[in-house]
């Protein structure tokens, strides 16, 4: 009888440990991301503004988040195939929605054309008005469907680089006429990677190429994606209501990321 009691206790303890282990595993998620400061960056506070928001949103719902920094194209493909719980972060375009669930919008980015002050920029209304300019862009960024079509058809002379900083360096060497990048990212690069004297020689055209909303993407290839989507959206709403989001956004515009 005592032996049976001991076995019962051991089995119950093992079951409890397994249950706790399973709970911990289910509440720890790995998200793929890439380098795009100040939004996402391994060297930035909270892994960048967007990742900081994601972490706090999940934390408010009892989840712990870990990030795997990869080249953007790989982060997209690997998450699409279900290797990661989510992808931080992407615009929610028609193509994306075929294989991903999109979260509620986390913020809005204006993509603009930076150029040297000494070089006049066209007063443009359509992409064709930019014909003749050498424009720097970054591999795997969303921009717009029309922008990439202009590149593929060679209507526009778009030079693709691996990151935004490389495009700025090319422009300052006279090899590009403009760089398309989000306004906040562009100013961050100029103010942290170049001297104040050089940064003051650059401006941007006020007409944006596009204003994209940023989303956390959950792959449709994973069974837990719809659950995690609901959890994240609930957490995002909570940190917006309690002031955490505004606190982090203030940090973004004051250069803390």
PDB file of N, CA and C in Angstrom, residues 148-187:
ATOM      1  N   UNK A 148       8.659  48.465 -57.158  1.00  0.00           N
ATOM      2  CA  UNK A 148       9.428  47.297 -57.585  1.00  0.00           C
ATOM      3  C   UNK A 148       9.186  46.968 -59.060  1.00  0.00           C
ATOM      4  N   UNK A 149       7.993  47.234 -59.545  1.00  0.00           N
ATOM      5  CA  UNK A 149       7.727  47.043 -60.974  1.00  0.00           C
ATOM      6  C   UNK A 149       8.558  48.011 -61.809  1.00  0.00           C
ATOM      7  N   UNK A 150       8.715  49.240 -61.313  1.00  0.00           N
ATOM      8  CA  UNK A 150       9.542  50.231 -62.013  1.00  0.00           C
ATOM      9  C   UNK A 150      10.992  49.782 -62.052  1.00  0.00           C
ATOM     10  N   UNK A 151      11.412  49.078 -61.009  1.00  0.00           N
ATOM     11  CA  UNK A 151      12.778  48.532 -60.977  1.00  0.00           C
ATOM     12  C   UNK A 151      12.915  47.378 -61.968  1.00  0.00           C
ATOM     13  N   UNK A 152      11.965  46.454 -61.949  1.00  0.00           N
ATOM     14  CA  UNK A 152      12.033  45.273 -62.813  1.00  0.00           C
ATOM     15  C   UNK A 152      11.933  45.632 -64.293  1.00  0.00           C
ATOM     16  N   UNK A 153      11.119  46.630 -64.592  1.00  0.00           N
ATOM     17  CA  UNK A 153      10.956  47.047 -65.992  1.00  0.00           C
ATOM     18  C   UNK A 153      12.045  48.013 -66.446  1.00  0.00           C
ATOM     19  N   UNK A 154      12.885  48.425 -65.467  1.00  0.00           N
ATOM     20  CA  UNK A 154      13.967  49.386 -65.727  1.00  0.00           C
ATOM     21  C   UNK A 154      13.444  50.768 -66.116  1.00  0.00           C
ATOM     22  N   UNK A 155      12.188  51.042 -65.765  1.00  0.00           N
ATOM     23  CA  UNK A 155      11.674  52.391 -65.979  1.00  0.00           C
ATOM     24  C   UNK A 155      12.442  53.382 -65.109  1.00  0.00           C
ATOM     25  N   UNK A 156      12.791  52.917 -63.890  1.00  0.00           N
ATOM     26  CA  UNK A 156      13.609  53.723 -62.995  1.00  0.00           C
ATOM     27  C   UNK A 156      14.944  53.044 -62.760  1.00  0.00           C
ATOM     28  N   UNK A 157      15.963  53.855 -62.545  1.00  0.00           N
ATOM     29  CA  UNK A 157      17.307  53.342 -62.268  1.00  0.00           C
ATOM     30  C   UNK A 157      17.440  53.168 -60.757  1.00  0.00           C
ATOM     31  N   UNK A 158      17.037  52.002 -60.273  1.00  0.00           N
ATOM     32  CA  UNK A 158      17.045  51.722 -58.835  1.00  0.00           C
ATOM     33  C   UNK A 158      18.194  50.777 -58.517  1.00  0.00           C
ATOM     34  N   UNK A 159      19.088  51.228 -57.642  1.00  0.00           N
ATOM     35  CA  UNK A 159      20.246  50.429 -57.237  1.00  0.00           C
ATOM     36  C   UNK A 159      19.944  49.800 -55.887  1.00  0.00           C
ATOM     37  N   UNK A 160      20.042  48.477 -55.816  1.00  0.00           N
ATOM     38  CA  UNK A 160      19.688  47.739 -54.603  1.00  0.00           C
ATOM     39  C   UNK A 160      20.922  47.486 -53.741  1.00  0.00           C
ATOM     40  N   UNK A 161      20.825  47.847 -52.465  1.00  0.00           N
ATOM     41  CA  UNK A 161      21.888  47.584 -51.496  1.00  0.00           C
ATOM     42  C   UNK A 161      21.366  46.700 -50.368  1.00  0.00           C
ATOM     43  N   UNK A 162      22.298  46.211 -49.550  1.00  0.00           N
ATOM     44  CA  UNK A 162      21.901  45.335 -48.450  1.00  0.00           C
ATOM     45  C   UNK A 162      21.354  46.095 -47.250  1.00  0.00           C
ATOM     46  N   UNK A 163      21.668  47.392 -47.141  1.00  0.00           N
ATOM     47  CA  UNK A 163      21.131  48.193 -46.041  1.00  0.00           C
ATOM     48  C   UNK A 163      21.087  49.656 -46.445  1.00  0.00           C
ATOM     49  N   UNK A 164      20.376  50.456 -45.660  1.00  0.00           N
ATOM     50  CA  UNK A 164      20.176  51.870 -45.974  1.00  0.00           C
ATOM     51  C   UNK A 164      21.464  52.676 -45.868  1.00  0.00           C
ATOM     52  N   UNK A 165      22.297  52.329 -44.902  1.00  0.00           N
ATOM     53  CA  UNK A 165      23.548  53.065 -44.716  1.00  0.00           C
ATOM     54  C   UNK A 165      24.418  52.999 -45.965  1.00  0.00           C
ATOM     55  N   UNK A 166      24.462  51.831 -46.596  1.00  0.00           N
ATOM     56  CA  UNK A 166      25.258  51.681 -47.818  1.00  0.00           C
ATOM     57  C   UNK A 166      24.755  52.611 -48.911  1.00  0.00           C
ATOM     58  N   UNK A 167      23.442  52.788 -48.997  1.00  0.00           N
ATOM     59  CA  UNK A 167      22.872  53.692 -50.005  1.00  0.00           C
ATOM     60  C   UNK A 167      23.255  55.141 -49.724  1.00  0.00           C
ATOM     61  N   UNK A 168      23.225  55.539 -48.458  1.00  0.00           N
ATOM     62  CA  UNK A 168      23.630  56.907 -48.113  1.00  0.00           C
ATOM     63  C   UNK A 168      25.098  57.150 -48.476  1.00  0.00           C
ATOM     64  N   UNK A 169      25.943  56.175 -48.215  1.00  0.00           N
ATOM     65  CA  UNK A 169      27.363  56.317 -48.548  1.00  0.00           C
ATOM     66  C   UNK A 169      27.556  56.463 -50.054  1.00  0.00           C
ATOM     67  N   UNK A 170      26.798  55.687 -50.826  1.00  0.00           N
ATOM     68  CA  UNK A 170      26.878  55.802 -52.282  1.00  0.00           C
ATOM     69  C   UNK A 170      26.430  57.182 -52.752  1.00  0.00           C
ATOM     70  N   UNK A 171      25.375  57.710 -52.127  1.00  0.00           N
ATOM     71  CA  UNK A 171      24.882  59.030 -52.515  1.00  0.00           C
ATOM     72  C   UNK A 171      25.912  60.109 -52.210  1.00  0.00           C
ATOM     73  N   UNK A 172      26.554  60.007 -51.058  1.00  0.00           N
ATOM     74  CA  UNK A 172      27.549  61.006 -50.674  1.00  0.00           C
ATOM     75  C   UNK A 172      28.809  60.916 -51.528  1.00  0.00           C
ATOM     76  N   UNK A 173      29.010  59.780 -52.178  1.00  0.00           N
ATOM     77  CA  UNK A 173      30.140  59.624 -53.104  1.00  0.00           C
ATOM     78  C   UNK A 173      29.761  59.996 -54.530  1.00  0.00           C
ATOM     79  N   UNK A 174      28.523  60.448 -54.709  1.00  0.00           N
ATOM     80  CA  UNK A 174      28.080  60.874 -56.029  1.00  0.00           C
ATOM     81  C   UNK A 174      27.603  59.757 -56.924  1.00  0.00           C
ATOM     82  N   UNK A 175      27.377  58.567 -56.368  1.00  0.00           N
ATOM     83  CA  UNK A 175      26.963  57.417 -57.179  1.00  0.00           C
ATOM     84  C   UNK A 175      25.451  57.205 -57.166  1.00  0.00           C
ATOM     85  N   UNK A 176      24.744  57.964 -56.319  1.00  0.00           N
ATOM     86  CA  UNK A 176      23.280  57.950 -56.285  1.00  0.00           C
ATOM     87  C   UNK A 176      22.775  59.383 -56.189  1.00  0.00           C
ATOM     88  N   UNK A 177      21.564  59.590 -56.676  1.00  0.00           N
ATOM     89  CA  UNK A 177      20.943  60.915 -56.572  1.00  0.00           C
ATOM     90  C   UNK A 177      19.963  60.998 -55.408  1.00  0.00           C
ATOM     91  N   UNK A 178      19.461  59.859 -54.968  1.00  0.00           N
ATOM     92  CA  UNK A 178      18.481  59.842 -53.882  1.00  0.00           C
ATOM     93  C   UNK A 178      18.478  58.480 -53.200  1.00  0.00           C
ATOM     94  N   UNK A 179      17.987  58.469 -51.964  1.00  0.00           N
ATOM     95  CA  UNK A 179      17.835  57.234 -51.196  1.00  0.00           C
ATOM     96  C   UNK A 179      16.416  57.207 -50.640  1.00  0.00           C
ATOM     97  N   UNK A 180      15.706  56.116 -50.852  1.00  0.00           N
ATOM     98  CA  UNK A 180      14.348  55.998 -50.314  1.00  0.00           C
ATOM     99  C   UNK A 180      14.399  55.193 -49.016  1.00  0.00           C
ATOM    100  N   UNK A 181      13.901  55.810 -47.949  1.00  0.00           N
ATOM    101  CA  UNK A 181      13.972  55.199 -46.622  1.00  0.00           C
ATOM    102  C   UNK A 181      12.941  55.893 -45.734  1.00  0.00           C
ATOM    103  N   UNK A 182      12.556  55.253 -44.647  1.00  0.00           N
ATOM    104  CA  UNK A 182      11.615  55.908 -43.733  1.00  0.00           C
ATOM    105  C   UNK A 182      12.283  57.144 -43.144  1.00  0.00           C
ATOM    106  N   UNK A 183      11.507  58.178 -42.909  1.00  0.00           N
ATOM    107  CA  UNK A 183      12.074  59.460 -42.481  1.00  0.00           C
ATOM    108  C   UNK A 183      12.834  59.345 -41.166  1.00  0.00           C
ATOM    109  N   UNK A 184      12.282  58.639 -40.187  1.00  0.00           N
ATOM    110  CA  UNK A 184      12.954  58.506 -38.891  1.00  0.00           C
ATOM    111  C   UNK A 184      14.247  57.723 -39.027  1.00  0.00           C
ATOM    112  N   UNK A 185      14.225  56.633 -39.791  1.00  0.00           N
ATOM    113  CA  UNK A 185      15.437  55.840 -40.002  1.00  0.00           C
ATOM    114  C   UNK A 185      16.498  56.654 -40.718  1.00  0.00           C
ATOM    115  N   UNK A 186      16.087  57.408 -41.729  1.00  0.00           N
ATOM    116  CA  UNK A 186      17.035  58.222 -42.479  1.00  0.00           C
ATOM    117  C   UNK A 186      17.760  59.219 -41.603  1.00  0.00           C
ATOM    118  N   UNK A 187      17.029  59.925 -40.765  1.00  0.00           N
ATOM    119  CA  UNK A 187      17.657  60.908 -39.880  1.00  0.00           C
ATOM    120  C   UNK A 187      18.530  60.240 -38.831  1.00  0.00           C
TER     121      UNK A 187
END
